[in-house]
């Protein structure tokens, strides 16, 4: 086994801040000027959410040290998704749509995924001894918002010389 995939279909785009207020998942917003307690709450909720998609029998020992990459399957206008009164709002992009969002603003998914692997005992730690290569995110366009998914690819790390 050289590669392990974990898929999160129809991934959440927002996390509940309170019963009626939501925060959009965006690493830049989470770590720029956000209150520490709110940030900790959001990250904790992301860990809980991610844990439901990590298989109980997942064994990563044969691919350690490993590389973690995220394939982000979402529409080109993912940045325009909104939460209104607890309901996600999205419309298909027009043909001349020009995206204004950065794929790397979703780095928080990789961080939370790796931390969740540690919390669940799937890896001892997520430091460079176990994960010396991380953070790559590749956008994969899908036409329909319902087809969105996160695919985490974990593979044996190969040193670059």
Coordinates of C-alpha atoms in Angstrom, one line a residue:
X1 CA 0.0 0.0 0.0
X2 CA 1.7 3.2 -1.2
X3 CA -1.3 5.5 -1.0
X4 CA -4.3 6.0 1.3
X5 CA -7.3 8.1 0.5
X6 CA -9.9 9.6 2.9
X7 CA -12.9 11.3 1.3
X8 CA -15.3 13.7 2.9
X9 CA -18.3 14.1 0.6
X10 CA -20.4 17.3 0.6
X11 CA -18.0 18.8 3.1
X12 CA -19.2 21.6 5.3
X13 CA -18.3 25.2 4.2
X14 CA -19.3 26.9 7.5
X15 CA -19.1 26.0 11.2
X16 CA -21.8 27.1 13.7
X17 CA -20.5 29.9 16.0
X18 CA -23.8 30.0 17.8
X19 CA -27.2 28.4 17.2
X20 CA -28.0 30.9 14.4
X21 CA -24.6 32.3 13.4
X22 CA -22.0 30.6 11.2
X23 CA -18.4 31.2 10.3
X24 CA -17.1 30.4 6.8
X25 CA -14.2 27.9 6.8
X26 CA -11.3 30.0 5.6
X27 CA -7.8 29.7 7.1
X28 CA -7.0 33.4 6.4
X29 CA -10.1 34.6 8.3
X30 CA -9.6 32.2 11.2
X31 CA -6.1 33.3 12.0
X32 CA -6.3 37.0 11.1
X33 CA -7.9 39.0 13.9
X34 CA -10.2 36.3 15.2
X35 CA -10.7 35.9 18.9
X36 CA -8.7 32.9 20.2
X37 CA -11.7 31.3 21.9
X38 CA -13.8 31.4 18.7
X39 CA -11.0 30.1 16.7
X40 CA -10.5 27.2 19.1
X41 CA -14.3 26.4 19.0
X42 CA -14.3 26.3 15.2
X43 CA -11.2 24.1 15.0
X44 CA -12.6 21.8 17.7
X45 CA -15.8 21.4 15.7
X46 CA -13.8 20.8 12.5
X47 CA -11.9 18.0 14.3
X48 CA -15.1 16.4 15.4
X49 CA -16.6 16.6 11.9
X50 CA -13.5 15.2 10.2
X51 CA -13.3 12.3 12.7
X52 CA -16.5 10.8 11.3
X53 CA -14.8 10.2 8.0
X54 CA -11.6 8.6 9.2
X55 CA -12.1 4.8 9.1
X56 CA -11.8 3.0 12.4
X57 CA -9.3 0.4 11.0
X58 CA -7.1 2.9 9.2
X59 CA -3.5 1.9 9.5
X60 CA -0.9 4.3 8.3
X61 CA 2.2 2.7 9.6
X62 CA 3.4 1.3 6.2
X63 CA 3.4 4.8 4.7
X64 CA 5.2 6.7 7.5
X65 CA 6.8 9.1 7.1
X66 CA 4.2 10.4 4.7
X67 CA 3.1 13.2 2.5
X68 CA -0.4 14.7 2.8
X69 CA -2.2 16.4 -0.1
X70 CA -5.7 17.7 -0.4
X71 CA -7.8 17.5 -3.6
X72 CA -10.5 20.1 -3.3
X73 CA -13.4 19.1 -5.5
X74 CA -15.7 22.2 -5.7
X75 CA -17.3 24.6 -8.1
X76 CA -15.2 27.4 -9.5
X77 CA -17.3 29.9 -7.5
X78 CA -16.8 28.2 -4.1
X79 CA -15.8 31.6 -2.7
X80 CA -19.3 32.8 -3.3
X81 CA -21.1 30.2 -1.1
X82 CA -23.0 31.8 1.7
X83 CA -24.9 30.7 4.7
X84 CA -28.2 32.4 5.2
X85 CA -30.5 31.5 8.2
X86 CA -28.7 28.1 8.5
X87 CA -29.1 27.3 4.8
X88 CA -26.3 27.1 2.3
X89 CA -26.8 29.4 -0.7
X90 CA -25.1 28.7 -4.0
X91 CA -25.8 29.4 -7.7
X92 CA -24.1 28.0 -10.7
X93 CA -21.4 30.3 -12.0
X94 CA -22.1 32.2 -15.2
X95 CA -19.9 31.4 -18.2
X96 CA -17.8 34.6 -17.9
X97 CA -17.3 34.1 -14.1
X98 CA -13.9 35.0 -12.8
X99 CA -13.0 33.5 -9.4
X100 CA -11.6 35.7 -6.7
X101 CA -10.9 33.2 -4.0
X102 CA -7.6 31.5 -3.2
X103 CA -7.3 27.7 -2.9
X104 CA -4.6 28.1 -0.2
X105 CA -7.1 29.8 2.1
X106 CA -8.5 26.3 2.7
X107 CA -5.2 25.1 4.2
X108 CA -7.0 24.8 7.5
X109 CA -8.6 21.6 6.3
X110 CA -5.1 19.9 6.1
X111 CA -4.1 21.2 9.5
X112 CA -7.3 19.9 11.1
X113 CA -7.1 16.6 9.2
X114 CA -3.6 15.9 10.5
X115 CA -4.5 17.0 14.0
X116 CA -7.5 14.7 13.9
X117 CA -5.3 11.8 12.8
X118 CA -3.2 12.4 16.0
X119 CA -6.2 12.8 18.2
X120 CA -7.6 9.4 17.0
X121 CA -4.3 7.7 17.5
X122 CA -3.7 7.0 13.7
X123 CA -0.3 8.6 13.9
X124 CA 1.9 9.4 16.9
X125 CA 2.4 13.1 16.0
X126 CA 2.1 15.3 12.9
X127 CA 5.5 16.7 13.3
X128 CA 8.2 16.4 10.5
X129 CA 9.2 13.0 11.7
X130 CA 5.9 11.6 10.6
X131 CA 4.7 14.2 8.0
X132 CA 7.7 15.9 6.4
X133 CA 5.6 17.0 3.4
X134 CA 2.2 18.7 3.7
X135 CA 0.1 21.6 2.6
X136 CA -0.4 20.9 -1.1
X137 CA -3.9 21.7 -2.2
X138 CA -5.2 21.0 -5.7
X139 CA -8.5 22.5 -7.0
X140 CA -10.6 20.1 -9.0
X141 CA -13.6 21.8 -10.6
X142 CA -17.0 20.2 -10.4
X143 CA -20.1 21.8 -12.0
X144 CA -22.6 21.2 -9.2
X145 CA -22.1 22.2 -5.5
X146 CA -23.7 18.9 -4.4
X147 CA -20.7 17.1 -6.0
X148 CA -18.2 18.9 -3.7
X149 CA -15.8 16.7 -1.7
X150 CA -12.4 16.7 0.0
X151 CA -10.0 13.9 -0.8
X152 CA -7.0 13.6 1.4
X153 CA -4.2 11.6 -0.2
X154 CA -1.6 10.2 2.2
X155 CA 1.4 8.6 0.5
X156 CA 4.9 7.4 1.4
X157 CA 7.2 10.4 1.6
X158 CA 10.1 10.3 -0.9
X159 CA 13.0 12.6 -0.1
X160 CA 13.9 15.1 -2.8
X161 CA 17.6 15.5 -3.3

